[in-house]
Amino acid sequence: MRILFVGDIFGKPGRRVVSMLVPELKKSDNVDFVIVNGENSAGGFGITPKILKKFRNYGIDCITSGNHIWDKKEIIPEFENALNLLRPANYPESAPGKGARTFMDGKIGVINLSGKTLMPSIDCPFKAADREISKLNTPNIIVDFHAETCEEKRALAEYLDGRVSAIIGTHTHVQTADAQILPKGTAFITDAGMTGAFDSVIGVVAQKSMNYFTLGIPQRFDTGKGNEQLNGVMLDIDENTGKAREIKALRINRPLPPDNKPNED
Ligand SMILES: [Fe+2]
């Protein structure tokens, strides 16, 4: 089973890149299932129902998230119907939505987790992973671990090695050079990276970020522009055993045509 995972889609540049590259990659690489992290897709802060609908039209099967999931309040009622949108499984049980579910008639499961270190999670991601794995009745499980530190991500990967097909780190927006298959067959990368404009500070206009750090004054973090890329991974999983056959990091430059609605973030 071939799975495309697209790293954190940041604002309009990220959305435009996936609109072009996801359909292309699905064809060229015989992709069976597409997961994207979409929590920064609305101008860096959350996701809207309109964007969710667009993502479905691009052929995206599952949208994971993280600490920005509640930024756009209009997404909350969508959790009633939008079964392909996940929030971290280690948020409170009473929070809207779910943190894990199966797709493709139960053939593949996706678990979304958030780190505890420097992140606002409530419950332990390790315990939440144990709980969700026991409920998903498939060997093919992909985990999006949305976390700040390399250490926490690697520790979870070691903890789950052989029990899930892949653990893909997200949130830092910087792709790491450590895509690998762990000894018991689980694919891992510390961070899949960002999909958006790289002439920026992790997606934000550089001057705004510099102002924030040099002046200490909160800034409106506008979406950057230029050097647009898709960052992510391509996975190949043996669907009978759930073991990973291959993990390949993707960094694809995609110059964008002129934007006819330049004011939308
Ligand atoms: Fe995040």
Coordinates of C-alpha atoms and ligand atoms in Angstrom, one line a residue:
M1 CA 0.0 0.0 0.0
R2 CA 1.4 3.3 -1.0
I3 CA 0.7 6.3 1.2
L4 CA 1.6 10.0 0.7
F5 CA 1.9 12.1 3.8
V6 CA 2.1 15.8 3.3
G7 CA 3.8 17.9 6.0
D8 CA 2.1 20.9 7.6
I9 CA 0.3 22.9 4.9
F10 CA 0.9 26.6 5.6
G11 CA -1.6 29.1 4.3
K12 CA -2.5 29.8 0.7
P13 CA 0.9 29.0 -0.8
G14 CA 0.7 25.5 0.9
R15 CA -2.9 25.0 -0.3
R16 CA -1.9 25.9 -3.9
V17 CA 1.0 23.5 -3.9
V18 CA -1.1 20.6 -2.7
S19 CA -3.8 21.4 -5.2
M20 CA -1.3 20.9 -8.0
L21 CA 1.0 18.2 -6.6
V22 CA -1.3 15.8 -4.7
P23 CA -3.3 14.8 -7.9
E24 CA 0.1 14.5 -9.8
L25 CA 1.8 12.4 -7.2
K26 CA -1.3 10.2 -6.8
K27 CA -1.0 9.3 -10.4
S28 CA 2.8 9.1 -10.9
D29 CA 3.4 7.1 -7.7
N30 CA 0.2 4.9 -7.6
V31 CA -0.7 6.4 -4.2
D32 CA -3.6 4.5 -2.4
F33 CA -4.1 6.9 0.5
V34 CA -3.2 10.5 1.2
I35 CA -2.8 12.1 4.6
V36 CA -2.0 15.8 5.2
N37 CA -1.5 17.8 8.3
G38 CA -3.8 20.7 7.8
E39 CA -3.8 22.6 11.1
N40 CA -2.0 25.7 9.6
S41 CA -3.8 25.7 6.3
A42 CA -6.0 28.8 7.1
G43 CA -3.4 31.5 7.1
G44 CA -1.2 29.5 9.5
F45 CA -4.0 29.3 12.1
G46 CA -6.4 26.4 11.9
I47 CA -8.6 25.1 9.1
T48 CA -12.0 26.1 7.8
P49 CA -14.9 24.1 6.5
K50 CA -14.3 25.6 3.0
I51 CA -10.6 24.4 3.0
L52 CA -11.7 21.0 4.2
K53 CA -14.0 20.7 1.2
K54 CA -11.2 21.8 -1.2
F55 CA -8.9 19.2 0.3
R56 CA -11.4 16.5 -0.4
N57 CA -11.6 17.6 -4.0
Y58 CA -7.8 17.4 -4.3
G59 CA -8.0 13.7 -3.4
I60 CA -6.9 14.0 0.2
D61 CA -8.3 11.1 2.3
C62 CA -7.4 12.2 5.9
I63 CA -6.5 15.5 7.5
T64 CA -4.6 15.5 10.8
S65 CA -3.9 18.4 13.0
G66 CA -2.4 19.6 16.3
N67 CA -2.2 22.6 18.6
H68 CA -3.9 25.0 16.1
I69 CA -6.9 22.8 15.5
W70 CA -9.3 25.1 17.4
D71 CA -8.1 28.4 16.0
K72 CA -11.0 28.8 13.6
K73 CA -14.1 28.2 15.7
E74 CA -16.3 27.4 12.6
I75 CA -14.5 24.1 12.3
I76 CA -15.9 22.8 15.6
P77 CA -19.4 21.9 14.3
E78 CA -17.7 20.3 11.3
F79 CA -16.4 17.5 13.5
E80 CA -19.9 16.1 13.6
N81 CA -19.7 15.2 9.9
A82 CA -16.1 15.6 8.8
L83 CA -15.0 12.1 9.6
N84 CA -11.7 12.5 7.7
L85 CA -10.6 15.3 10.0
L86 CA -8.7 14.2 13.2
R87 CA -7.6 16.2 16.3
P88 CA -5.0 14.8 18.7
A89 CA -6.2 11.6 20.4
N90 CA -4.6 12.8 23.7
Y91 CA -6.9 15.8 24.0
P92 CA -9.8 15.3 26.4
E93 CA -12.3 12.6 25.5
S94 CA -15.1 15.2 25.7
A95 CA -13.4 17.5 23.1
P96 CA -15.2 17.6 19.7
G97 CA -14.1 15.0 17.1
K98 CA -11.9 11.9 17.3
G99 CA -8.1 11.4 17.4
A100 CA -8.1 8.1 15.5
R101 CA -10.1 6.1 13.0
T102 CA -10.0 3.6 10.2
F103 CA -10.4 4.3 6.5
M104 CA -10.7 2.2 3.3
D105 CA -13.2 -0.2 4.8
G106 CA -11.0 -0.7 7.9
K107 CA -7.8 -1.4 5.9
I108 CA -5.8 1.5 7.3
G109 CA -5.9 3.4 10.6
V110 CA -4.6 6.9 11.3
I111 CA -3.8 8.1 14.8
N112 CA -3.1 11.8 15.5
L113 CA -1.2 12.6 18.7
S114 CA 0.3 15.7 20.2
G115 CA 3.5 16.0 22.2
K116 CA 3.5 16.9 25.9
T117 CA 6.8 18.8 25.9
L118 CA 6.2 22.5 25.2
M119 CA 2.8 21.7 23.9
P120 CA -0.7 22.1 25.3
S121 CA -1.7 18.4 25.4
I122 CA -3.8 17.0 28.3
D123 CA -3.1 13.3 28.3
C124 CA 0.0 11.2 27.8
P125 CA 0.6 10.5 24.1
F126 CA 2.2 7.2 24.9
K127 CA -0.8 6.0 26.8
A128 CA -3.2 7.4 24.2
A129 CA -1.3 5.5 21.4
D130 CA -1.6 2.2 23.4
R131 CA -5.4 2.9 23.8
E132 CA -6.0 3.8 20.1
I133 CA -3.9 0.9 18.7
S134 CA -5.9 -1.6 20.7
K135 CA -9.1 -0.2 19.2
L136 CA -8.0 -0.1 15.5
N137 CA -8.4 -3.5 14.1
T138 CA -5.8 -3.3 11.4
P139 CA -2.0 -3.9 11.2
N140 CA -1.7 -0.8 8.9
I141 CA -1.5 2.2 11.2
I142 CA 0.0 5.6 10.5
V143 CA 0.7 8.0 13.4
D144 CA 1.0 11.7 13.0
F145 CA 2.9 12.8 16.1
H146 CA 2.6 16.6 16.2
A147 CA 5.3 17.5 18.7
E148 CA 8.0 20.1 19.3
T149 CA 11.0 18.1 20.4
C150 CA 13.1 15.5 18.5
E151 CA 13.6 13.6 21.7
E152 CA 9.9 13.0 22.4
K153 CA 9.2 12.0 18.8
R154 CA 12.1 9.5 18.7
A155 CA 11.0 8.1 22.1
L156 CA 7.5 7.5 20.9
A157 CA 8.9 5.9 17.7
E158 CA 11.0 3.4 19.8
Y159 CA 7.9 2.8 22.0
L160 CA 5.7 1.9 19.0
D161 CA 8.3 0.2 16.8
G162 CA 6.7 -3.0 15.4
R163 CA 3.2 -2.0 16.5
V164 CA 2.4 0.6 13.8
S165 CA 3.4 1.0 10.2
A166 CA 4.8 4.6 10.5
I167 CA 5.3 7.5 12.8
I168 CA 5.6 10.8 11.1
G169 CA 6.6 13.8 13.1
T170 CA 5.0 17.2 12.3
H171 CA 4.8 20.7 13.8
T172 CA 8.4 22.1 13.5
H173 CA 8.0 22.9 9.8
V174 CA 11.6 21.8 9.2
Q175 CA 12.2 18.4 7.5
T176 CA 14.7 16.2 9.2
A177 CA 17.2 14.0 7.4
D178 CA 16.5 10.8 9.4
A179 CA 13.8 9.0 7.4
Q180 CA 14.3 5.3 8.3
I181 CA 12.8 2.0 9.0
L182 CA 13.3 1.0 12.7
P183 CA 14.4 -2.6 13.6
K184 CA 10.9 -4.0 14.1
G185 CA 9.5 -2.6 10.8
T186 CA 8.1 0.8 11.7
A187 CA 8.9 3.7 9.3
F188 CA 9.9 7.0 11.1
I189 CA 10.9 10.6 10.4
T190 CA 11.3 13.1 13.2
D191 CA 9.6 15.8 11.1
A192 CA 8.1 15.7 7.6
G193 CA 8.6 19.5 7.1
M194 CA 6.2 22.2 5.9
T195 CA 4.3 22.6 2.6
G196 CA 4.2 26.3 1.7
A197 CA 6.5 29.3 1.1
F198 CA 10.1 28.8 2.2
D199 CA 11.1 32.4 1.7
S200 CA 9.8 32.9 5.2
V201 CA 10.3 32.0 8.9
I202 CA 8.5 28.6 9.1
G203 CA 5.7 30.0 6.8
V204 CA 5.4 33.5 8.3
V205 CA 6.6 36.8 6.6
A206 CA 10.2 37.0 7.9
Q207 CA 10.0 40.7 8.9
K208 CA 7.0 40.0 11.2
S209 CA 8.9 37.2 12.9
M210 CA 12.0 39.4 13.3
N211 CA 9.9 42.2 14.8
Y212 CA 8.4 39.7 17.3
F213 CA 11.8 38.6 18.5
T214 CA 13.6 41.9 18.4
L215 CA 10.9 44.2 19.8
G216 CA 8.9 41.6 21.9
I217 CA 5.7 43.1 20.5
P218 CA 3.0 40.6 19.3
Q219 CA 2.7 40.7 15.5
R220 CA 0.1 39.7 12.9
F221 CA 1.8 36.7 11.5
D222 CA 1.1 37.1 7.8
T223 CA 1.8 34.2 5.4
G224 CA 5.1 34.4 3.6
K225 CA 5.5 34.1 -0.2
G226 CA 8.2 32.6 -2.5
N227 CA 10.1 29.4 -2.9
E228 CA 7.0 27.2 -2.6
Q229 CA 7.6 23.5 -1.8
L230 CA 5.8 20.4 -0.8
N231 CA 7.6 18.6 2.0
G232 CA 6.4 15.1 3.2
V233 CA 7.1 11.4 2.8
M234 CA 6.1 8.6 0.5
L235 CA 5.5 5.3 2.3
D236 CA 5.2 1.8 1.0
I237 CA 3.6 -0.6 3.5
D238 CA 3.1 -4.4 3.3
E239 CA -0.6 -4.4 3.9
N240 CA -0.7 -8.0 5.1
T241 CA 1.8 -7.4 8.0
G242 CA 1.6 -3.6 8.4
K243 CA 5.4 -3.5 8.2
A244 CA 7.0 -0.6 6.2
R245 CA 8.9 -1.5 3.0
E246 CA 10.1 2.0 2.3
I247 CA 10.0 5.6 3.5
K248 CA 11.2 8.3 1.2
A249 CA 11.4 12.0 2.2
L250 CA 9.9 14.3 -0.4
R251 CA 11.0 18.0 -1.0
I252 CA 9.5 19.2 -4.2
N253 CA 9.8 22.7 -5.5
R254 CA 6.7 24.0 -7.2
P255 CA 6.8 27.5 -8.6
L256 CA 3.3 28.9 -8.5
P257 CA 1.4 30.7 -11.3
P258 CA 0.3 34.3 -10.6
D259 CA -2.2 34.5 -7.8
N260 CA -5.5 36.2 -8.9
K261 CA -6.8 36.6 -5.4
P262 CA -3.6 37.8 -3.6
N263 CA -5.4 39.0 -0.4
E264 CA -6.4 35.5 0.8
D265 CA -4.2 34.0 3.4
Ligands
FE1 FE 1.6 22.8 15.2

